[in-house]
Short mmCIF file of C-alpha atoms in Angstrom, two decimals:
data_model
loop_
_atom_site.label_atom_id
_atom_site.label_comp_id
_atom_site.label_asym_id
_atom_site.label_seq_id
_atom_site.Cartn_x
_atom_site.Cartn_y
_atom_site.Cartn_z
CA MET A 188 20.44 115.84 -13.31
CA ARG A 189 22.44 114.88 -16.38
CA SER A 190 25.61 114.58 -14.29
CA ASP A 191 24.02 111.89 -12.12
CA VAL A 192 25.32 109.32 -14.61
CA ILE A 193 28.85 109.99 -13.31
CA LYS A 194 27.91 110.60 -9.65
CA LYS A 195 24.98 108.50 -8.45
CA GLY A 196 24.59 104.83 -7.62
CA LEU A 197 26.66 101.95 -6.30
CA GLU A 198 28.35 101.31 -9.64
CA LYS A 199 29.58 104.91 -9.78
CA ALA A 200 31.84 104.56 -6.72
CA PRO A 201 34.96 104.51 -8.98
CA HIS A 202 33.76 107.71 -10.68
CA ARG A 203 33.19 109.42 -7.33
CA SER A 204 36.62 108.32 -6.24
CA LEU A 205 38.16 110.09 -9.22
CA LEU A 206 36.08 113.20 -8.58
CA LYS A 207 37.23 113.22 -4.97
CA ALA A 208 40.81 112.99 -6.22
CA LEU A 209 40.11 116.44 -7.68
CA GLY A 210 39.17 117.71 -4.22
CA TYR A 211 35.38 117.68 -4.56
CA VAL A 212 33.33 116.98 -1.44
CA ASP A 213 29.96 115.22 -1.35
CA GLN A 214 28.05 118.50 -1.08
CA GLU A 215 29.60 119.73 -4.34
CA LEU A 216 28.73 116.51 -6.10
CA GLU A 217 25.09 116.89 -5.11
CA ARG A 218 24.87 120.17 -7.02
CA PRO A 219 24.56 120.79 -10.78
CA MET A 220 27.96 120.39 -12.43
CA ILE A 221 28.59 123.33 -14.75
CA GLY A 222 31.30 123.09 -17.38
CA VAL A 223 33.06 126.45 -17.71
CA VAL A 224 34.90 126.62 -21.03
CA ASN A 225 37.82 129.03 -20.65
CA SER A 226 39.51 130.07 -23.92
CA PHE A 227 42.33 131.94 -22.13
CA ASN A 228 45.80 131.98 -23.61
CA GLU A 229 48.82 134.28 -23.64
CA ILE A 230 48.91 135.07 -27.39
CA VAL A 231 45.44 136.57 -28.04
CA PRO A 232 44.84 140.05 -26.53
CA GLY A 233 41.11 139.40 -26.42
CA HIS A 234 41.73 136.35 -24.23
CA MET A 235 44.62 137.41 -22.01
CA HIS A 236 42.27 138.42 -19.16
CA LEU A 237 39.83 135.52 -19.41
CA ASN A 238 41.14 133.84 -16.28
CA GLU A 239 39.68 136.82 -14.39
CA ILE A 240 36.37 136.54 -16.22
CA THR A 241 36.28 132.78 -15.67
CA ALA A 242 36.98 133.21 -11.95
CA ALA A 243 34.01 135.59 -11.75
CA VAL A 244 31.81 133.10 -13.62
CA LYS A 245 32.79 130.32 -11.21
CA ALA A 246 32.01 132.57 -8.23
CA GLY A 247 28.56 133.17 -9.71
CA VAL A 248 27.97 129.45 -10.24
CA ARG A 249 28.86 128.73 -6.61
CA MET A 250 26.66 131.57 -5.33
CA ALA A 251 23.71 130.06 -7.19
CA GLY A 252 24.34 126.57 -5.80
CA GLY A 253 26.23 124.93 -8.65
CA THR A 254 29.66 123.35 -8.94
CA PRO A 255 31.85 124.91 -11.63
CA VAL A 256 34.26 122.69 -13.56
CA GLU A 257 36.71 124.59 -15.73
CA PHE A 258 38.28 123.24 -18.91
CA PRO A 259 40.21 124.91 -21.74
CA CYS A 260 39.62 125.80 -25.38
CA ILE A 261 42.00 126.94 -28.11
CA ALA A 262 41.86 130.42 -29.66
CA VAL A 263 43.60 131.95 -32.69
CA CYS A 264 44.39 135.68 -32.93
CA ASP A 265 43.36 136.64 -36.45
CA GLY A 266 45.45 139.79 -36.36
CA ILE A 267 48.64 137.92 -35.54
CA ALA A 268 47.76 135.13 -37.99
CA MET A 269 47.09 137.63 -40.79
CA ASN A 270 49.00 137.54 -44.10
CA HIS A 271 50.91 134.28 -43.62
CA SER A 272 50.14 130.58 -43.60
CA GLY A 273 48.80 130.73 -40.05
CA MET A 274 45.61 132.38 -41.30
CA LYS A 275 44.69 129.12 -43.03
CA TYR A 276 43.99 127.74 -39.56
CA SER A 277 41.69 130.49 -38.31
CA LEU A 278 38.33 129.54 -39.80
CA ALA A 279 39.30 125.87 -39.60
CA SER A 280 39.75 126.26 -35.83
CA ARG A 281 36.02 126.93 -35.50
CA GLU A 282 35.30 123.25 -36.12
CA LEU A 283 37.96 122.11 -33.65
CA ILE A 284 36.49 124.37 -30.98
CA ALA A 285 32.98 123.01 -31.47
CA ASP A 286 34.20 119.41 -31.59
CA SER A 287 36.40 119.70 -28.49
CA ILE A 288 33.61 121.21 -26.40
CA GLU A 289 31.28 118.45 -27.57
CA VAL A 290 33.86 115.85 -26.52
CA MET A 291 34.35 117.31 -23.04
CA ALA A 292 30.67 117.90 -22.35
CA GLN A 293 29.61 114.43 -23.50
CA ALA A 294 32.47 112.55 -21.87
CA HIS A 295 31.84 114.16 -18.49
CA GLN A 296 28.06 114.74 -18.70
CA PHE A 297 27.95 118.33 -17.49
CA ASP A 298 24.53 119.66 -16.57
CA GLY A 299 25.17 123.03 -18.19
CA LEU A 300 27.85 125.13 -19.86
CA VAL A 301 29.24 128.64 -19.58
CA LEU A 302 31.19 129.56 -22.69
CA VAL A 303 33.89 132.15 -21.89
CA THR A 304 34.99 133.61 -25.19
CA ALA A 305 36.12 136.78 -26.96
CA CYS A 306 37.48 136.61 -30.50
CA ASP A 307 36.59 135.79 -34.07
CA LYS A 308 36.13 132.04 -34.53
CA ILE A 309 35.82 131.15 -30.88
CA VAL A 310 32.40 132.74 -30.45
CA PRO A 311 30.73 130.87 -33.33
CA GLY A 312 32.59 127.66 -32.52
CA MET A 313 31.22 127.75 -28.98
CA LEU A 314 27.71 128.56 -30.17
CA MET A 315 27.88 125.66 -32.63
CA ALA A 316 28.77 123.36 -29.73
CA ALA A 317 25.93 124.73 -27.60
CA ALA A 318 23.42 124.13 -30.39
CA ARG A 319 24.76 120.65 -31.10
CA LEU A 320 24.80 119.53 -27.46
CA ASP A 321 21.49 121.19 -26.54
CA ILE A 322 22.16 121.33 -22.83
CA PRO A 323 21.56 124.57 -20.89
CA ALA A 324 24.28 127.00 -21.98
CA ILE A 325 25.12 130.70 -21.84
CA VAL A 326 27.90 132.83 -23.35
CA ILE A 327 30.02 135.49 -21.66
CA SER A 328 32.54 137.46 -23.68
CA GLY A 329 35.70 139.03 -22.34
CA GLY A 330 34.49 142.28 -23.88
CA PRO A 331 35.91 144.79 -26.36
CA MET A 332 39.24 146.57 -26.13
CA LEU A 333 39.21 150.31 -25.54
CA ALA A 334 40.17 152.41 -28.54
CA GLY A 335 43.74 153.67 -28.69
CA ARG A 336 44.66 157.36 -28.95
CA PHE A 337 47.11 158.81 -31.44
CA GLN A 338 47.60 162.43 -32.41
CA GLY A 339 44.34 163.42 -30.75
CA ARG A 340 42.05 160.80 -32.30
CA ASP A 341 40.68 157.40 -31.39
CA LEU A 342 41.89 154.42 -33.41
CA SER A 343 42.29 150.66 -33.45
CA LEU A 344 44.17 147.82 -35.12
CA SER A 345 42.73 148.48 -38.59
CA ASN A 346 44.44 151.87 -38.61
CA VAL A 347 47.82 150.15 -38.22
CA PHE A 348 47.16 147.85 -41.17
CA GLU A 349 46.13 150.83 -43.29
CA ALA A 350 49.16 152.79 -42.14
CA VAL A 351 51.43 150.22 -43.80
CA GLY A 352 49.93 151.18 -47.15
CA ALA A 353 50.21 154.86 -46.27
CA VAL A 354 53.94 154.46 -45.64
CA ARG A 355 54.38 152.65 -48.96
CA ALA A 356 52.53 155.48 -50.72
CA GLY A 357 54.62 158.17 -49.02
CA ARG A 358 51.64 159.48 -47.05
CA MET A 359 53.15 158.58 -43.64
CA THR A 360 56.67 158.21 -42.32
CA GLU A 361 58.05 155.03 -40.79
CA GLU A 362 58.59 156.98 -37.58
CA GLU A 363 54.91 157.87 -37.43
CA LEU A 364 53.99 154.23 -38.04
CA ALA A 365 56.28 153.15 -35.19
CA ALA A 366 54.57 155.64 -32.87
CA LEU A 367 51.13 154.51 -34.05
CA GLU A 368 51.80 150.82 -33.34
CA GLU A 369 52.61 151.70 -29.73
CA GLU A 370 49.21 153.31 -29.16
CA ALA A 371 46.63 151.49 -31.30
CA CYS A 372 45.92 148.52 -29.01
CA PRO A 373 46.03 149.78 -25.41
CA GLY A 374 45.25 146.52 -23.58
CA CYS A 375 43.06 143.46 -23.24
CA GLY A 376 39.88 142.84 -25.15
CA SER A 377 38.68 142.12 -28.68
CA CYS A 378 39.88 144.82 -31.10
CA ALA A 379 37.88 148.00 -30.62
CA GLY A 380 35.95 148.33 -33.90
CA MET A 381 32.95 146.49 -35.30
CA PHE A 382 35.20 143.71 -36.53
CA THR A 383 34.28 140.02 -36.51
CA ALA A 384 34.83 139.38 -32.79
CA ASN A 385 32.68 142.26 -31.63
CA SER A 386 30.13 141.56 -34.36
CA MET A 387 29.68 138.01 -33.11
CA ASN A 388 29.57 139.02 -29.44
CA CYS A 389 26.87 141.59 -30.21
CA LEU A 390 24.91 139.05 -32.25
CA THR A 391 25.20 136.47 -29.44
CA GLU A 392 23.41 139.00 -27.26
CA ALA A 393 20.85 139.73 -30.00
CA ILE A 394 20.13 136.05 -30.60
CA GLY A 395 19.38 135.53 -26.92
CA MET A 396 22.36 133.42 -25.83
CA ALA A 397 24.04 136.04 -23.61
CA LEU A 398 22.94 138.60 -21.05
CA PRO A 399 22.52 142.28 -22.02
CA GLY A 400 25.87 144.04 -22.26
CA ASN A 401 27.76 140.98 -23.49
CA GLY A 402 28.68 142.64 -26.78
CA THR A 403 29.65 146.11 -25.60
CA ILE A 404 30.77 146.36 -21.95
CA PRO A 405 34.52 147.14 -22.16
CA ALA A 406 36.96 144.38 -21.22
CA VAL A 407 38.67 146.48 -18.56
CA SER A 408 35.55 147.52 -16.67
CA ALA A 409 34.25 146.20 -13.36
CA ALA A 410 30.87 145.88 -15.06
CA ARG A 411 32.34 143.11 -17.22
CA ARG A 412 33.33 141.18 -14.08
CA ARG A 413 29.87 141.72 -12.58
CA LEU A 414 28.27 140.48 -15.79
CA ALA A 415 30.44 137.35 -15.57
CA LYS A 416 29.17 136.66 -12.05
CA LEU A 417 25.58 137.16 -13.15
CA THR A 418 26.20 134.79 -16.06
CA GLY A 419 27.50 132.12 -13.68
CA MET A 420 24.46 132.56 -11.48
CA ARG A 421 22.10 132.47 -14.42
CA VAL A 422 23.38 129.17 -15.87
CA VAL A 423 22.37 127.34 -12.69
CA GLU A 424 18.84 128.65 -13.14
CA LEU A 425 18.90 127.55 -16.79
CA VAL A 426 19.73 124.04 -15.62
CA ARG A 427 16.94 124.07 -13.02
CA GLN A 428 14.46 125.34 -15.62
CA ASP A 429 15.86 123.02 -18.31
CA LEU A 430 15.98 126.00 -20.70
CA ARG A 431 18.07 124.71 -23.58
CA PRO A 432 19.54 126.29 -26.71
CA SER A 433 16.91 124.56 -28.85
CA ALA A 434 14.28 126.76 -27.19
CA ILE A 435 16.29 129.91 -27.91
CA LEU A 436 18.09 129.29 -31.23
CA THR A 437 14.93 129.32 -33.33
CA ALA A 438 14.40 130.62 -36.86
CA GLU A 439 12.91 133.79 -35.34
CA ALA A 440 15.99 134.33 -33.16
CA PHE A 441 18.29 134.05 -36.18
CA GLU A 442 16.13 136.57 -38.04
CA ASN A 443 16.53 138.92 -35.07
CA ALA A 444 20.30 138.44 -35.17
CA LEU A 445 20.40 139.17 -38.90
CA ALA A 446 18.35 142.34 -38.42
CA VAL A 447 20.75 143.55 -35.73
CA ASP A 448 23.65 142.55 -38.00
CA MET A 449 22.32 144.84 -40.74
CA ALA A 450 21.60 147.69 -38.33
CA LEU A 451 25.09 147.56 -36.84
CA GLY A 452 27.01 147.09 -40.11
CA CYS A 453 28.71 143.93 -38.87
CA SER A 454 31.55 141.94 -40.41
CA THR A 455 30.86 139.91 -43.56
CA ASN A 456 32.13 136.91 -41.59
CA THR A 457 28.74 136.79 -39.87
CA VAL A 458 27.41 135.43 -43.19
CA LEU A 459 29.63 132.38 -42.60
CA HIS A 460 29.03 131.99 -38.89
CA LEU A 461 25.29 132.50 -38.45
CA PRO A 462 24.38 129.83 -41.06
CA ALA A 463 26.88 127.41 -39.50
CA ILE A 464 25.38 127.92 -36.03
CA ALA A 465 21.86 127.71 -37.44
CA ARG A 466 22.61 124.41 -39.15
CA GLU A 467 23.67 122.92 -35.80
CA ALA A 468 20.35 124.13 -34.39
CA GLY A 469 18.37 122.57 -37.24
CA VAL A 470 17.59 125.94 -38.85
CA GLU A 471 18.49 126.84 -42.43
CA ILE A 472 19.61 130.37 -43.33
CA SER A 473 19.93 130.96 -47.05
CA LEU A 474 21.79 133.82 -48.72
CA ASP A 475 18.44 134.91 -50.14
CA LYS A 476 17.06 135.23 -46.59
CA ILE A 477 20.04 137.40 -45.66
CA ASN A 478 19.36 139.68 -48.63
CA GLU A 479 15.67 139.83 -47.76
CA ILE A 480 16.38 140.98 -44.21
CA SER A 481 19.06 143.42 -45.40
CA GLU A 482 16.64 145.02 -47.85
CA ARG A 483 14.11 145.81 -45.11
CA THR A 484 16.48 146.74 -42.26
CA PRO A 485 17.97 150.26 -41.99
CA ASN A 486 21.66 150.67 -41.17
CA LEU A 487 21.80 152.66 -37.92
CA CYS A 488 25.48 152.49 -36.90
CA ARG A 489 28.78 153.29 -38.57
CA LEU A 490 31.46 152.04 -36.21
CA SER A 491 35.14 151.65 -37.07
CA PRO A 492 36.26 150.89 -39.76
CA MET A 493 33.18 152.46 -41.39
CA GLY A 494 32.99 155.48 -39.11
CA PRO A 495 34.65 157.35 -36.25
CA TYR A 496 33.03 155.46 -33.37
CA PHE A 497 34.17 152.43 -31.40
CA MET A 498 32.64 149.78 -29.16
CA GLN A 499 32.90 151.95 -26.06
CA ASP A 500 30.81 154.57 -27.87
CA LEU A 501 28.18 151.98 -28.79
CA HIS A 502 28.02 150.92 -25.15
CA GLU A 503 27.61 154.52 -23.97
CA ALA A 504 24.89 155.01 -26.58
CA GLY A 505 22.78 152.24 -25.08
CA GLY A 506 24.33 149.09 -26.53
CA ILE A 507 22.52 146.29 -28.32
CA PRO A 508 19.21 146.70 -26.39
CA ALA A 509 18.99 150.30 -27.63
CA VAL A 510 19.66 149.22 -31.22
CA MET A 511 17.02 146.51 -30.93
CA ALA A 512 14.52 148.97 -29.44
CA GLN A 513 14.92 151.13 -32.54
CA LEU A 514 14.32 148.15 -34.82
CA ALA A 515 11.25 147.16 -32.81
CA ARG A 516 9.67 150.55 -33.61
CA LYS A 517 9.41 149.36 -37.24
CA ASN A 518 8.30 145.82 -36.31
CA LEU A 519 11.61 144.41 -37.54
CA LEU A 520 12.08 141.99 -34.62
CA HIS A 521 10.35 138.99 -33.12
CA LEU A 522 9.68 140.16 -29.56
CA ASN A 523 7.86 137.25 -27.94
CA ILE A 524 10.73 134.76 -27.98
CA PRO A 525 12.86 133.61 -25.02
CA THR A 526 16.44 134.50 -24.09
CA VAL A 527 18.87 133.09 -21.53
CA SER A 528 18.01 136.04 -19.28
CA GLY A 529 14.64 134.47 -18.53
CA GLN A 530 12.89 137.39 -20.22
CA THR A 531 11.58 137.65 -23.74
CA VAL A 532 13.25 139.93 -26.26
CA GLY A 533 10.42 142.41 -25.88
CA GLU A 534 10.78 142.51 -22.10
CA LEU A 535 14.55 142.99 -22.34
CA ILE A 536 14.40 145.98 -24.67
CA ARG A 537 11.32 147.70 -23.27
CA ASP A 538 11.97 151.41 -22.60
CA ARG A 539 15.60 151.17 -23.77
CA GLN A 540 16.70 154.58 -25.00
CA VAL A 541 19.51 155.84 -27.24
CA SER A 542 21.70 158.25 -25.29
CA ARG A 543 24.06 159.16 -28.17
CA PRO A 544 22.04 159.56 -31.39
CA GLU A 545 25.18 160.25 -33.40
CA VAL A 546 26.32 156.68 -32.61
CA ILE A 547 22.94 154.89 -32.90
CA ARG A 548 20.80 156.73 -35.42
CA ASP A 549 17.06 157.04 -34.96
CA ILE A 550 15.18 154.51 -37.09
CA GLU A 551 13.62 157.45 -38.96
CA ASN A 552 17.05 158.89 -39.78
CA PRO A 553 19.29 155.92 -40.72
CA HIS A 554 22.61 156.04 -42.51
CA SER A 555 20.96 153.90 -45.18
CA PRO A 556 17.42 152.53 -45.60
CA THR A 557 18.91 149.07 -46.15
CA GLY A 558 21.34 146.94 -44.16
CA GLY A 559 25.12 146.90 -44.00
CA ILE A 560 25.67 143.62 -45.90
CA ALA A 561 24.58 142.59 -49.39
CA ILE A 562 24.65 139.28 -51.24
CA LEU A 563 25.67 139.53 -54.91
CA ARG A 564 25.05 136.99 -57.67
CA GLY A 565 25.90 136.80 -61.34
CA ASN A 566 27.93 134.80 -63.82
CA LEU A 567 31.03 135.33 -61.68
CA ALA A 568 29.28 134.23 -58.47
CA PRO A 569 26.44 131.83 -59.36
CA ASP A 570 26.10 130.69 -55.74
CA GLY A 571 26.65 134.13 -54.26
CA ALA A 572 29.23 136.56 -52.90
CA VAL A 573 29.23 138.93 -49.93
CA VAL A 574 30.06 142.62 -49.57
CA LYS A 575 29.93 144.94 -46.57
CA LYS A 576 28.15 147.66 -48.50
CA ALA A 577 28.11 149.99 -45.50
CA GLY A 578 31.86 150.33 -46.02
CA VAL A 579 31.76 150.96 -49.78
CA ALA A 580 32.24 154.51 -51.06
CA PRO A 581 29.25 155.81 -53.07
CA GLU A 582 31.34 156.05 -56.24
CA MET A 583 32.24 152.33 -55.99
CA MET A 584 28.70 151.00 -55.55
CA VAL A 585 28.68 150.53 -59.31
CA HIS A 586 32.05 149.86 -60.94
CA ARG A 587 33.40 148.44 -64.18
CA GLY A 588 37.10 147.69 -64.51
CA PRO A 589 39.73 145.29 -65.81
CA ALA A 590 40.66 142.22 -63.78
CA ARG A 591 44.12 141.93 -62.26
CA VAL A 592 44.33 138.26 -61.37
CA PHE A 593 46.42 136.70 -58.60
CA ASP A 594 46.47 133.08 -57.45
CA SER A 595 47.30 133.89 -53.81
CA GLU A 596 47.09 136.68 -51.27
CA GLU A 597 50.88 137.04 -51.21
CA GLU A 598 51.07 137.74 -54.96
CA ALA A 599 48.36 140.39 -54.68
CA VAL A 600 49.99 142.12 -51.72
CA GLN A 601 53.32 142.32 -53.56
CA ALA A 602 51.63 143.96 -56.53
CA ILE A 603 49.66 146.43 -54.36
CA LEU A 604 52.61 147.50 -52.22
CA GLY A 605 54.84 147.52 -55.30
CA GLY A 606 52.65 150.16 -56.94
CA ARG A 607 51.58 147.88 -59.78
CA ILE A 608 47.83 148.41 -59.36
CA ASN A 609 46.16 151.10 -61.46
CA ARG A 610 43.15 153.22 -60.62
CA GLY A 611 40.01 151.46 -61.77
CA ASP A 612 41.47 147.95 -61.54
CA VAL A 613 39.57 145.03 -60.05
CA ILE A 614 41.98 142.91 -58.03
CA VAL A 615 41.02 139.21 -58.17
CA ILE A 616 42.52 136.93 -55.51
CA ARG A 617 41.57 133.29 -56.11
CA TYR A 618 42.37 129.82 -54.78
CA GLU A 619 41.89 131.19 -51.24
CA GLY A 620 38.49 129.57 -50.58
CA PRO A 621 37.58 127.02 -47.90
CA ARG A 622 38.95 124.13 -49.96
CA GLY A 623 41.50 125.85 -52.18
CA GLY A 624 43.28 127.90 -49.51
CA PRO A 625 42.67 125.74 -47.67
CA GLY A 626 40.95 127.50 -44.80
CA MET A 627 39.50 130.58 -46.55
CA ARG A 628 42.04 133.08 -45.30
CA GLU A 629 40.89 136.46 -44.03
CA MET A 630 42.71 139.12 -46.03
CA LEU A 631 42.98 142.44 -44.23
CA THR A 632 46.48 143.16 -45.51
CA PRO A 633 45.55 143.75 -49.19
CA THR A 634 42.38 145.70 -48.43
CA ALA A 635 44.13 147.83 -45.80
CA ALA A 636 47.03 148.45 -48.18
CA VAL A 637 44.61 149.67 -50.87
CA ALA A 638 42.87 151.94 -48.33
CA GLY A 639 46.15 153.20 -46.89
CA MET A 640 47.37 154.11 -50.37
CA GLY A 641 44.21 156.12 -50.96
CA LEU A 642 42.82 153.79 -53.65
CA ASP A 643 39.76 152.43 -51.83
CA ARG A 644 37.47 154.76 -53.80
CA GLU A 645 38.91 153.63 -57.13
CA VAL A 646 39.95 149.96 -56.82
CA ALA A 647 37.82 146.90 -56.05
CA LEU A 648 38.92 143.53 -54.66
CA LEU A 649 37.26 140.18 -55.31
CA THR A 650 38.09 136.83 -53.72
CA ASP A 651 36.80 133.37 -52.93
CA GLY A 652 38.49 133.90 -49.57
CA ARG A 653 37.32 136.22 -46.80
CA PHE A 654 37.86 139.81 -45.83
CA SER A 655 38.33 140.97 -42.25
CA GLY A 656 35.64 142.76 -40.30
CA ALA A 657 38.21 145.56 -40.23
CA THR A 658 38.11 145.83 -44.03
CA ARG A 659 36.50 148.77 -45.79
CA GLY A 660 36.10 149.55 -49.47
CA ALA A 661 34.66 147.63 -52.41
CA SER A 662 35.87 144.28 -51.12
CA ILE A 663 33.73 141.35 -52.26
CA GLY A 664 34.41 137.95 -50.72
CA HIS A 665 33.02 134.44 -50.34
CA ILE A 666 32.65 134.10 -54.13
CA SER A 667 31.00 130.73 -54.71
CA PRO A 668 31.66 128.25 -56.17
CA GLU A 669 35.28 128.85 -55.29
CA ALA A 670 38.04 128.64 -57.90
CA ALA A 671 39.43 125.33 -56.59
CA GLU A 672 36.04 123.71 -57.24
CA GLY A 673 35.92 124.97 -60.82
CA GLY A 674 33.88 128.11 -60.22
CA PRO A 675 34.01 130.81 -62.94
CA LEU A 676 36.59 132.70 -60.86
CA ALA A 677 39.11 130.01 -61.86
CA VAL A 678 39.12 131.08 -65.52
CA ILE A 679 39.18 134.88 -65.22
CA ARG A 680 42.15 136.40 -67.05
CA ASP A 681 43.96 139.72 -66.77
CA GLY A 682 42.01 142.34 -68.66
CA ASP A 683 38.60 140.66 -68.50
CA MET A 684 36.07 143.37 -67.65
CA ILE A 685 34.38 142.92 -64.28
CA VAL A 686 31.08 144.66 -63.55
CA ILE A 687 30.03 145.29 -59.93
CA ASP A 688 26.51 146.59 -59.27
CA ILE A 689 25.85 146.46 -55.53
CA PRO A 690 22.43 148.18 -55.62
CA GLN A 691 21.25 145.51 -58.08
CA HIS A 692 23.08 142.71 -56.20
CA ARG A 693 25.10 141.77 -59.29
CA LEU A 694 28.66 140.55 -59.87
CA ASP A 695 29.50 139.66 -63.47
CA VAL A 696 32.34 139.27 -65.91
CA GLU A 697 31.77 140.46 -69.47
CA LEU A 698 32.13 137.03 -71.01
CA SER A 699 29.52 134.92 -72.77
CA GLU A 700 28.36 131.72 -71.15
CA GLU A 701 29.90 129.88 -74.10
CA GLU A 702 33.30 131.47 -73.45
CA ILE A 703 33.14 130.64 -69.73
CA ARG A 704 32.24 127.01 -70.50
CA ALA A 705 35.04 126.76 -73.07
CA ARG A 706 37.62 128.09 -70.61
CA LEU A 707 36.39 125.75 -67.87
CA ALA A 708 36.71 122.80 -70.25
CA GLN A 709 40.43 123.63 -70.54
CA TRP A 710 40.91 124.36 -66.83
CA ILE A 711 43.19 122.07 -64.84
CA PRO A 712 42.45 121.85 -61.09
CA PRO A 713 45.35 123.03 -58.93
CA VAL A 714 47.50 120.64 -56.93
CA PRO A 715 46.37 120.75 -53.26
CA ARG A 716 48.52 123.15 -51.29
CA VAL A 717 48.37 121.06 -48.12
CA THR A 718 48.51 117.26 -48.20
CA ARG A 719 48.88 116.25 -44.55
CA GLY A 720 47.64 117.16 -41.10
CA TYR A 721 44.47 118.86 -39.99
CA LEU A 722 44.17 121.29 -42.92
CA SER A 723 44.32 118.42 -45.40
CA ARG A 724 41.42 116.68 -43.65
CA TYR A 725 39.53 119.98 -43.37
CA ALA A 726 39.92 120.69 -47.10
CA ARG A 727 38.43 117.31 -47.99
CA GLN A 728 35.38 117.81 -45.76
CA VAL A 729 34.56 121.54 -45.82
CA SER A 730 31.45 122.84 -47.56
CA SER A 731 31.08 125.92 -49.76
CA ALA A 732 31.22 129.42 -48.30
CA SER A 733 27.64 129.82 -49.53
CA ARG A 734 26.66 127.23 -46.91
CA GLY A 735 28.74 128.64 -44.06
CA ALA A 736 31.94 126.68 -44.80
CA GLY A 737 31.00 124.01 -42.28
CA VAL A 738 32.56 120.57 -42.16
CA ASN A 739 30.25 117.93 -43.59
#
């Protein structure tokens, strides 16, 4: 066993002495030592119950003959970090999570890992660590939050963000907003729509690194606790079989995950996270590959914020195995590849049925014949940009309008809520990329304000930053190269005509190449916004959004 280097032999008597100081007995030290990474804290609703989930995992490890060793991991709540300087740390925390797990696993030579996670950047950070370490590992999520109820309808956090814009536009009273905020988030779990956290937990299941149900079993259910026990039991078998992430995180597995991504209509943040995880596994995912898979994969689900359904509905409809079974009918998946369950993908999804066809459409009757995400290119985004086209109104799939340029999210939000945006405008928010932000802030506030004011069918938003999985509308992010690196976005001016053509995968500004080059020749790079601490180091090392915004 890998852990023998800290347990076995005469020269390891001091190590055993320290382990016995922790209360371990010889019988425990003879078993596989399983690191259990617990991302619990008291500020993130998706993580507030993870001590329970972790306890169930540890019980499963012991039942299977292993010794669980718990250690912690940080987690940022994107909702609470939204629309202030704290959001600069969200994406950047992904690298810290991966690095800290690497440090703990290597320093203490665990035989295997259980990664107890829930929310946005924690899931990919943990998967990056698993791929990098390549020791037997398995993921268990805390599960999605139940939808809230307000005035007879289901809702979630995105409705509260949009309600702020509705109040500003006179479409809702402040009293109604106050009542709404009491009901939207009823308890623990990752926010109830197909936002980034639930997208990544579903894709972890699809890629083969978690047991069936990981993405959809509600956080409050006993089934979630049972799944945690089964996960703890399973990791001991993974160690005994020496089944490592390198055998699971193959190019074919990432193609499966991307197909499920397109079928579900996942968050655009998956276009950052899947390539970053793949790179750790020695697999390259290009933006062109993402477009290729999107073009051949039907969109089967419209969950909040794109539609009226929530994660609990997806679970009732059959969950990720049912979605994958639909895709398999059109030969859109690799079936003969392994998963942490010990079964192949094909074995896992065999005979899985859809029980609510209004939630998971039949493959012959999709919402759209192509996937939920599109990659755009053009003279405004030479290296690519990303849009969640499943959330774009039909009348905004092709749009031409004048640029309204802002050099920060805060400036844009003031203009939107101040009523200074006109119908037809294209809001440009720049210097919010991985390096320029720094940290590539997720911007739900401006997109939700536009939607709440009823402008999402008439106004587009462009940025070198990110948009939340809870965003809907013609919101195009990840524009690369980013403005801070001298991308064309840096020289757009108010009034320049922007042309968006999502069906043709185009994003252009009506300027000649000569004019763009002339403006860039006069452009002066901005002074770095952060000059000390972690973000300063991150800004110096981070790669382009087109490459997953990983740290080089």
